[in-house]
Amino acid sequence: MRQITTLLKAVAIFAAIATFSYAAWDAVSPSTNAEKVDTFSPFLRSTSVMQRSDEVSNAVISASERILAEGGGHDDDEEDGHGGGHSDLSVHVTYEEIYQILVFLLVATGAGIIFELLGMPALVGEIVTGFILGPPLVNFVPYPEAMVLVGEIGLILLLLEAGVEIDVGQLKETGTRAISIAVVGSCLPLAVGFAIATAAGVETWKGALAVGAAFSPTSLGVAAKALGAGGMLNTPVGGLIVASCVIDDTIALIILAMFQVLVKDDPAIIEYFIPLISAIGFLIVLGGAAVFLWPNLIEKKLLPKFKKEYRETVMFTIMALLLIAYLPLLNYTRASYLSGAFLAGMSFSQIHSAHDSFIKHTHQLMIWLLRVFFAASIGFQIPIKKFGDPMIILWGFALYAAVAMKFPLGIFVPKFETTEKGASFNPKLRDFLVTSLAMSCRGEFSFIIASFGLSAGLIGEDLYSSVVFAVLLSCVTSPFVLLKTIKYFKEVKRVYLEGINPLKNGDTDGKMNLYVHIQIKSRVEWGMQEKFRKQLNELGLVTMEHTTEHDRGGVDSLVNTNIYARDNETHILLPTIEKQRAELKALQMLNDSGLGLSKKRNLSNNSLQDLIAAAGDLNEESEKTMNNETSDIIQRVQEERKVVNAREKEIKEAFEAVFPNGHAMVSCVDWNPWDWIEALKMMSGDAGGKVTREYLLDLFDRIDEDGGGTVDEEELFSALQDAGSQITRDGLRDMIAMVDENNDGEISRDEWKEAVDFFIEYQEAEGAMGGEELKSVTKSLMMDETAHATVDGTEHIQHSSDEEEEVPQVTYGEYDC
């Protein structure tokens, strides 16, 4: 009997807990959608939830004590659960609520697409959807707090992804400049925002600091997307901006941790330092583990213990466990829990398969969660009705001065490219403006800090509205102007290159600058790209294109740098079709005389000039079999190749000097950015088998989409892109100029026929001289007599003789046409 009584009391206590938990929560929660949504930021909401939990706990305790005192009885009038109505054991939503959520998500998606088409970030359209359909205006969306909660889960995943995508090698490669841009870029807007907030009448320094801090962070996502759309993400200046944004966001996380102390009325002095010490300490300790401990432990020790098909699951399980562990660890030690998400992702940044797997499996989920974040977590907190007050708009424009404080950051950008004095194209000015505009892009952190200031009572609603207006203005203007600036300088560069292109100038002496492709494969070193820039300047090389690729191997990652440059100190004959045809005939005669191709060197993988130069000096007997014109061509080519090879050796040795330990593989070969042979080969890729003359002539009509009888730049560019070419606009114009005999900027049918005829001649000669299918004629594979390079302690050797060792060869980045 005593056991039954105890059991009944336990059941009564459980029932009381369940009933009064619901009642207490209902008492402190909004009951209808019409009530104002709580504007706590993620960092303050944890405090709010704790307060509510205390209220719920007190209600439960009181109810439990009362039931125990009454002996566990119940009201006979209560429903027994078998009657009508919804049971408390189920959660019910109506069709209308489902429909409203669906409409909200679809409108947010459509608005994002529209704003992207207008040259602005999609997040602007999503935020606009949020404040129009959400509580600030129409109040159409049901369960707004639930939507905010889902959105903030998206924010956690965004920080997790940011950690996974961090490239430690890139941070090391950019050197102190990225640190300078990030630190100055955080301090200047904070100081100006603080001053403007004080002028606006903010009474406390804490409130003014909150306003200034809202303008400190740069949105890496917005900046990177704009740079990618403009084709500058993988350039040296793009890498510098990305590295600066990563450091900038890290500073923002530390600022957020500090604000947890600022909400207190009279904190002890030591309390101001606890979040700072905690945030920086964990960034050092857990960040160090993410770089030096976890990659080796996970990739080399844990994952190999599982079958290949299970490794991805194991890796995501470890990532989830780290996330679950780091979030409370950073939160309860007074650092920001978002730092925990960032550090958990960073622990996998140096694991080669983690980045691709994370993007593959979370990409679509991230898109939707972030859409909800910007539409709900941010959009629901936009005080759109306040924007009707002229004073709020006026102060919003005044606060935009804090955004403008990012503009001077361009002074930290080195001169990655050089041009002649007085040239119309100024790459230094371009990089200055691109860096300044990219660093002025605002996003999620700015809204979060402003929302925190409002929720904590540090700033009033009017000033909060002005801050939000200034941030929104930056979200719209910065990426839009950034893309316009990139496009403008691309056009200026096009005109500049067209002006110096010898193929377009009728007053040339028949010569042009040498173009070279420099490839450096090495371990990352501090400030490495700036060292490359100095070498280019000293050698008189003008950068046409400069890209870098990292293997995500941490602080010692392998970097593959490709530089395409114009040599202002070396000149060669123009590679017109007429000149190439003459060289082809000379090579055929060399081959007939027995002085030409060997089985190790054929027309499939060497340039005409290289093969002629490799034949050696002509003897009297061989000269008798050739006419004077052919002999002159051979001698001219051989003399030119000696000059070119000597120059390439000089460039190669200069870049090798950047690595005193010799742990780098450097190559320098001449580069033809306007090769018609390779272009026609690519465009005829769907012909199957041997490409005929008739097919290539018919190809003219297929490319000539408007039927105008000529192929213009856009039509040829589209055809090459469809064929898979990565040709640049500059290279395309050079190709057109090469066959454009009347200099009208278009290719006529006769000019196309001339290029096709040479292609067929070349293909027939290639087949007759022992080669297989045409692979790449534009690249010279000739190096020094014996070239040595070491990467990871492994010596790579290439010989220019016919006998070649089977050793690991450097893989050259493709640059079609």
CSV table of N, CA and C in Angstrom, one decimal, residues 120-230:
chain,number,residue,atom,x,y,z
A,120,MET,N,22.6,43.5,-56.3
A,120,MET,CA,22.7,43.7,-54.8
A,120,MET,C,22.7,42.3,-54.2
A,121,PRO,N,23.1,42.1,-52.9
A,121,PRO,CA,23.1,40.8,-52.3
A,121,PRO,C,21.7,40.3,-52.1
A,122,ALA,N,21.5,39.0,-52.2
A,122,ALA,CA,20.2,38.4,-52.0
A,122,ALA,C,19.7,38.7,-50.6
A,123,LEU,N,20.6,38.8,-49.6
A,123,LEU,CA,20.1,39.1,-48.2
A,123,LEU,C,19.3,40.4,-48.1
A,124,VAL,N,19.5,41.3,-49.0
A,124,VAL,CA,18.7,42.6,-48.9
A,124,VAL,C,17.3,42.3,-49.2
A,125,GLY,N,17.0,41.5,-50.3
A,125,GLY,CA,15.7,41.1,-50.6
A,125,GLY,C,15.0,40.3,-49.5
A,126,GLU,N,15.8,39.4,-48.9
A,126,GLU,CA,15.2,38.6,-47.8
A,126,GLU,C,14.9,39.4,-46.6
A,127,ILE,N,15.7,40.4,-46.3
A,127,ILE,CA,15.5,41.3,-45.1
A,127,ILE,C,14.2,42.1,-45.4
A,128,VAL,N,14.1,42.6,-46.7
A,128,VAL,CA,12.9,43.4,-47.1
A,128,VAL,C,11.6,42.6,-46.9
A,129,THR,N,11.7,41.3,-47.3
A,129,THR,CA,10.6,40.4,-47.1
A,129,THR,C,10.2,40.3,-45.7
A,130,GLY,N,11.2,40.2,-44.8
A,130,GLY,CA,11.0,40.0,-43.4
A,130,GLY,C,10.3,41.1,-42.7
A,131,PHE,N,10.7,42.4,-43.0
A,131,PHE,CA,10.1,43.5,-42.3
A,131,PHE,C,8.7,43.9,-43.0
A,132,ILE,N,8.5,43.4,-44.2
A,132,ILE,CA,7.2,43.7,-44.8
A,132,ILE,C,6.1,42.7,-44.3
A,133,LEU,N,6.5,41.4,-44.4
A,133,LEU,CA,5.5,40.4,-44.1
A,133,LEU,C,5.5,40.0,-42.6
A,134,GLY,N,6.6,40.4,-41.9
A,134,GLY,CA,6.7,40.1,-40.5
A,134,GLY,C,6.0,41.1,-39.6
A,135,PRO,N,6.3,41.0,-38.3
A,135,PRO,CA,5.7,41.8,-37.2
A,135,PRO,C,5.9,43.3,-37.4
A,136,PRO,N,7.0,43.8,-38.0
A,136,PRO,CA,7.2,45.2,-38.1
A,136,PRO,C,6.1,45.9,-39.0
A,137,LEU,N,5.5,45.2,-39.9
A,137,LEU,CA,4.5,45.9,-40.8
A,137,LEU,C,3.2,45.1,-41.0
A,138,VAL,N,3.2,44.1,-41.8
A,138,VAL,CA,1.9,43.4,-42.1
A,138,VAL,C,1.6,42.3,-41.0
A,139,ASN,N,2.6,41.8,-40.4
A,139,ASN,CA,2.4,40.7,-39.3
A,139,ASN,C,1.7,39.5,-39.9
A,140,PHE,N,2.1,39.1,-41.1
A,140,PHE,CA,1.5,38.0,-41.8
A,140,PHE,C,2.1,36.6,-41.4
A,141,VAL,N,3.3,36.6,-40.8
A,141,VAL,CA,4.0,35.3,-40.6
A,141,VAL,C,3.6,34.8,-39.2
A,142,PRO,N,3.1,33.6,-39.1
A,142,PRO,CA,2.8,33.0,-37.8
A,142,PRO,C,4.0,32.5,-37.1
A,143,TYR,N,3.9,32.3,-35.8
A,143,TYR,CA,5.0,31.8,-35.0
A,143,TYR,C,6.4,32.5,-35.3
A,144,PRO,N,6.4,33.9,-35.1
A,144,PRO,CA,7.6,34.6,-35.5
A,144,PRO,C,8.8,34.2,-34.7
A,145,GLU,N,8.6,33.9,-33.3
A,145,GLU,CA,9.7,33.5,-32.5
A,145,GLU,C,10.3,32.2,-33.0
A,146,ALA,N,9.5,31.3,-33.4
A,146,ALA,CA,10.0,30.0,-34.0
A,146,ALA,C,10.8,30.2,-35.2
A,147,MET,N,10.4,31.2,-36.1
A,147,MET,CA,11.2,31.5,-37.3
A,147,MET,C,12.5,32.1,-36.9
A,148,VAL,N,12.5,33.0,-35.9
A,148,VAL,CA,13.8,33.6,-35.5
A,148,VAL,C,14.7,32.5,-34.9
A,149,LEU,N,14.2,31.6,-34.2
A,149,LEU,CA,15.0,30.5,-33.6
A,149,LEU,C,15.6,29.7,-34.7
A,150,VAL,N,14.8,29.3,-35.7
A,150,VAL,CA,15.4,28.5,-36.9
A,150,VAL,C,16.4,29.3,-37.6
A,151,GLY,N,16.2,30.6,-37.7
A,151,GLY,CA,17.2,31.5,-38.4
A,151,GLY,C,18.5,31.5,-37.7
A,152,GLU,N,18.4,31.5,-36.4
A,152,GLU,CA,19.7,31.6,-35.6
A,152,GLU,C,20.4,30.3,-35.6
A,153,ILE,N,19.7,29.2,-35.8
A,153,ILE,CA,20.5,28.0,-36.0
A,153,ILE,C,21.2,28.1,-37.3
A,154,GLY,N,20.6,28.8,-38.3
A,154,GLY,CA,21.4,29.0,-39.5
A,154,GLY,C,22.6,29.9,-39.3
A,155,LEU,N,22.5,30.8,-38.4
A,155,LEU,CA,23.7,31.6,-38.0
A,155,LEU,C,24.8,30.8,-37.4
A,156,ILE,N,24.5,29.8,-36.6
A,156,ILE,CA,25.5,28.9,-36.0
A,156,ILE,C,26.1,28.1,-37.1
A,157,LEU,N,25.3,27.6,-38.1
A,157,LEU,CA,25.9,26.8,-39.2
A,157,LEU,C,26.8,27.7,-40.1
A,158,LEU,N,26.4,29.0,-40.2
A,158,LEU,CA,27.2,29.9,-41.0
A,158,LEU,C,28.6,30.1,-40.4
A,159,LEU,N,28.6,30.2,-39.1
A,159,LEU,CA,29.9,30.4,-38.4
A,159,LEU,C,30.7,29.0,-38.5
A,160,LEU,N,30.0,27.9,-38.4
A,160,LEU,CA,30.6,26.6,-38.5
A,160,LEU,C,31.2,26.5,-39.9
A,161,GLU,N,30.5,26.9,-41.0
A,161,GLU,CA,31.0,26.9,-42.3
A,161,GLU,C,32.2,27.8,-42.5
A,162,ALA,N,32.1,29.0,-41.9
A,162,ALA,CA,33.2,29.9,-41.9
A,162,ALA,C,34.5,29.3,-41.4
A,163,GLY,N,34.4,28.6,-40.3
A,163,GLY,CA,35.5,27.9,-39.7
A,163,GLY,C,36.1,26.8,-40.6
A,164,VAL,N,35.2,26.0,-41.2
A,164,VAL,CA,35.6,25.0,-42.1
A,164,VAL,C,36.4,25.6,-43.3
A,165,GLU,N,35.9,26.7,-43.8
A,165,GLU,CA,36.5,27.3,-45.0
A,165,GLU,C,37.7,28.1,-44.8
A,166,ILE,N,38.1,28.4,-43.5
A,166,ILE,CA,39.2,29.2,-43.3
A,166,ILE,C,40.5,28.6,-43.8
A,167,ASP,N,41.3,29.3,-44.5
A,167,ASP,CA,42.6,28.8,-45.1
A,167,ASP,C,43.7,29.4,-44.3
A,168,VAL,N,44.3,28.6,-43.4
A,168,VAL,CA,45.4,29.1,-42.6
A,168,VAL,C,46.6,29.5,-43.5
A,169,GLY,N,46.8,28.7,-44.5
A,169,GLY,CA,47.9,29.0,-45.4
A,169,GLY,C,47.8,30.4,-46.1
A,170,GLN,N,46.5,30.7,-46.4
A,170,GLN,CA,46.3,32.0,-47.0
A,170,GLN,C,46.5,33.2,-46.1
A,171,LEU,N,46.2,32.9,-44.8
A,171,LEU,CA,46.5,34.0,-43.8
A,171,LEU,C,47.9,34.2,-43.7
A,172,LYS,N,48.7,33.1,-43.7
A,172,LYS,CA,50.2,33.2,-43.6
A,172,LYS,C,50.7,33.9,-44.8
A,173,GLU,N,50.2,33.6,-46.0
A,173,GLU,CA,50.7,34.1,-47.2
A,173,GLU,C,50.5,35.6,-47.4
A,174,THR,N,49.4,36.1,-46.8
A,174,THR,CA,49.2,37.6,-47.0
A,174,THR,C,50.0,38.4,-46.0
A,175,GLY,N,50.5,37.8,-45.0
A,175,GLY,CA,51.4,38.5,-44.1
A,175,GLY,C,50.7,39.5,-43.2
A,176,THR,N,51.5,40.5,-42.8
A,176,THR,CA,51.0,41.5,-41.8
A,176,THR,C,50.0,42.4,-42.5
A,177,ARG,N,49.9,42.5,-43.8
A,177,ARG,CA,48.9,43.4,-44.4
A,177,ARG,C,47.5,43.1,-44.1
A,178,ALA,N,47.2,41.8,-44.0
A,178,ALA,CA,45.8,41.4,-43.7
A,178,ALA,C,45.5,41.8,-42.3
A,179,ILE,N,46.4,41.6,-41.4
A,179,ILE,CA,46.2,41.9,-40.0
A,179,ILE,C,46.0,43.5,-39.8
A,180,SER,N,46.8,44.2,-40.6
A,180,SER,CA,46.7,45.7,-40.5
A,180,SER,C,45.3,46.1,-41.0
A,181,ILE,N,44.9,45.6,-42.1
A,181,ILE,CA,43.6,46.0,-42.7
A,181,ILE,C,42.5,45.6,-41.7
A,182,ALA,N,42.5,44.4,-41.1
A,182,ALA,CA,41.5,44.0,-40.2
A,182,ALA,C,41.4,44.9,-38.9
A,183,VAL,N,42.6,45.1,-38.3
A,183,VAL,CA,42.6,45.9,-37.1
A,183,VAL,C,42.2,47.3,-37.3
A,184,VAL,N,42.8,48.0,-38.3
A,184,VAL,CA,42.5,49.4,-38.6
A,184,VAL,C,41.0,49.5,-39.0
A,185,GLY,N,40.6,48.5,-39.8
A,185,GLY,CA,39.2,48.5,-40.3
A,185,GLY,C,38.2,48.2,-39.2
A,186,SER,N,38.6,47.7,-38.1
A,186,SER,CA,37.7,47.5,-37.0
A,186,SER,C,37.7,48.8,-36.1
A,187,CYS,N,38.8,49.4,-35.9
A,187,CYS,CA,39.0,50.5,-34.9
A,187,CYS,C,38.4,51.8,-35.5
A,188,LEU,N,38.7,52.1,-36.8
A,188,LEU,CA,38.3,53.4,-37.3
A,188,LEU,C,36.7,53.5,-37.3
A,189,PRO,N,36.0,52.6,-37.9
A,189,PRO,CA,34.5,52.7,-37.8
A,189,PRO,C,34.0,52.8,-36.4
A,190,LEU,N,34.6,52.0,-35.5
A,190,LEU,CA,34.1,52.0,-34.1
A,190,LEU,C,34.3,53.4,-33.5
A,191,ALA,N,35.5,54.0,-33.7
A,191,ALA,CA,35.7,55.4,-33.2
A,191,ALA,C,34.8,56.4,-33.8
A,192,VAL,N,34.6,56.4,-35.1
A,192,VAL,CA,33.7,57.4,-35.7
A,192,VAL,C,32.2,57.1,-35.3
A,193,GLY,N,31.8,55.9,-35.2
A,193,GLY,CA,30.5,55.6,-34.8
A,193,GLY,C,30.2,56.0,-33.3
A,194,PHE,N,31.2,55.8,-32.5
A,194,PHE,CA,31.2,56.3,-31.1
A,194,PHE,C,31.0,57.8,-31.0
A,195,ALA,N,31.8,58.5,-31.8
A,195,ALA,CA,31.7,60.0,-31.8
A,195,ALA,C,30.3,60.5,-32.3
A,196,ILE,N,29.8,59.8,-33.4
A,196,ILE,CA,28.5,60.3,-33.9
A,196,ILE,C,27.4,59.9,-32.9
A,197,ALA,N,27.4,58.8,-32.3
A,197,ALA,CA,26.4,58.4,-31.3
A,197,ALA,C,26.4,59.4,-30.1
A,198,THR,N,27.6,59.8,-29.7
A,198,THR,CA,27.7,60.8,-28.6
A,198,THR,C,27.1,62.1,-29.0
A,199,ALA,N,27.3,62.5,-30.3
A,199,ALA,CA,26.7,63.7,-30.8
A,199,ALA,C,25.2,63.6,-30.9
A,200,ALA,N,24.7,62.3,-31.1
A,200,ALA,CA,23.3,62.1,-31.2
A,200,ALA,C,22.6,62.1,-29.9
A,201,GLY,N,23.3,62.2,-28.8
A,201,GLY,CA,22.7,62.3,-27.5
A,201,GLY,C,22.7,61.0,-26.7
A,202,VAL,N,23.5,60.0,-27.0
A,202,VAL,CA,23.6,58.8,-26.2
A,202,VAL,C,24.3,59.2,-24.9
A,203,GLU,N,23.6,58.8,-23.8
A,203,GLU,CA,24.1,59.3,-22.5
A,203,GLU,C,25.3,58.5,-21.9
A,204,THR,N,25.4,57.2,-22.3
A,204,THR,CA,26.4,56.4,-21.7
A,204,THR,C,27.5,56.0,-22.7
A,205,TRP,N,28.7,55.8,-22.3
A,205,TRP,CA,29.7,55.4,-23.2
A,205,TRP,C,29.5,54.0,-23.7
A,206,LYS,N,28.7,53.2,-22.9
A,206,LYS,CA,28.4,51.8,-23.3
A,206,LYS,C,27.5,51.9,-24.6
A,207,GLY,N,26.5,52.7,-24.6
A,207,GLY,CA,25.6,52.9,-25.7
A,207,GLY,C,26.4,53.4,-26.9
A,208,ALA,N,27.2,54.4,-26.8
A,208,ALA,CA,28.0,54.9,-27.9
A,208,ALA,C,28.9,53.8,-28.5
A,209,LEU,N,29.5,53.0,-27.6
A,209,LEU,CA,30.4,51.9,-28.0
A,209,LEU,C,29.6,50.9,-28.8
A,210,ALA,N,28.3,50.6,-28.4
A,210,ALA,CA,27.5,49.6,-29.1
A,210,ALA,C,27.2,50.1,-30.5
A,211,VAL,N,27.0,51.4,-30.7
A,211,VAL,CA,26.7,52.0,-32.0
A,211,VAL,C,28.0,51.8,-32.9
A,212,GLY,N,29.1,52.2,-32.3
A,212,GLY,CA,30.4,52.1,-33.1
A,212,GLY,C,30.7,50.7,-33.5
A,213,ALA,N,30.5,49.8,-32.5
A,213,ALA,CA,30.8,48.4,-32.8
A,213,ALA,C,30.0,47.8,-33.9
A,214,ALA,N,28.8,48.3,-34.1
A,214,ALA,CA,27.9,47.8,-35.1
A,214,ALA,C,28.5,48.0,-36.5
A,215,PHE,N,29.4,49.0,-36.6
A,215,PHE,CA,29.9,49.3,-37.9
A,215,PHE,C,31.4,48.7,-38.1
A,216,SER,N,31.8,48.0,-37.2
A,216,SER,CA,33.2,47.4,-37.2
A,216,SER,C,33.3,46.2,-38.2
A,217,PRO,N,32.4,45.2,-38.0
A,217,PRO,CA,32.6,44.0,-38.8
A,217,PRO,C,32.3,44.1,-40.3
A,218,THR,N,33.1,43.4,-41.1
A,218,THR,CA,32.8,43.3,-42.5
A,218,THR,C,32.2,41.9,-42.8
A,219,SER,N,31.2,41.9,-43.7
A,219,SER,CA,30.6,40.6,-44.0
A,219,SER,C,31.4,39.9,-45.1
A,220,LEU,N,32.1,38.8,-44.6
A,220,LEU,CA,32.9,38.0,-45.5
A,220,LEU,C,32.0,37.4,-46.7
A,221,GLY,N,30.8,36.9,-46.3
A,221,GLY,CA,29.9,36.3,-47.3
A,221,GLY,C,29.6,37.3,-48.4
A,222,VAL,N,29.2,38.5,-48.0
A,222,VAL,CA,28.8,39.5,-49.0
A,222,VAL,C,30.0,39.9,-49.9
A,223,ALA,N,31.1,40.2,-49.2
A,223,ALA,CA,32.3,40.6,-50.0
A,223,ALA,C,32.8,39.5,-50.9
A,224,ALA,N,32.9,38.3,-50.4
A,224,ALA,CA,33.4,37.2,-51.2
A,224,ALA,C,32.5,36.9,-52.4
A,225,LYS,N,31.2,37.0,-52.2
A,225,LYS,CA,30.3,36.8,-53.3
A,225,LYS,C,30.4,37.9,-54.4
A,226,ALA,N,30.6,39.1,-54.0
A,226,ALA,CA,30.8,40.2,-55.0
A,226,ALA,C,32.1,40.0,-55.7
A,227,LEU,N,33.2,39.7,-55.0
A,227,LEU,CA,34.5,39.5,-55.6
A,227,LEU,C,34.4,38.3,-56.6
A,228,GLY,N,33.7,37.2,-56.2
A,228,GLY,CA,33.6,36.1,-57.1
A,228,GLY,C,32.8,36.4,-58.4
A,229,ALA,N,31.8,37.2,-58.2
A,229,ALA,CA,31.0,37.6,-59.4
A,229,ALA,C,31.8,38.5,-60.3
A,230,GLY,N,32.8,39.3,-59.7
A,230,GLY,CA,33.6,40.1,-60.5
A,230,GLY,C,34.9,39.5,-61.0
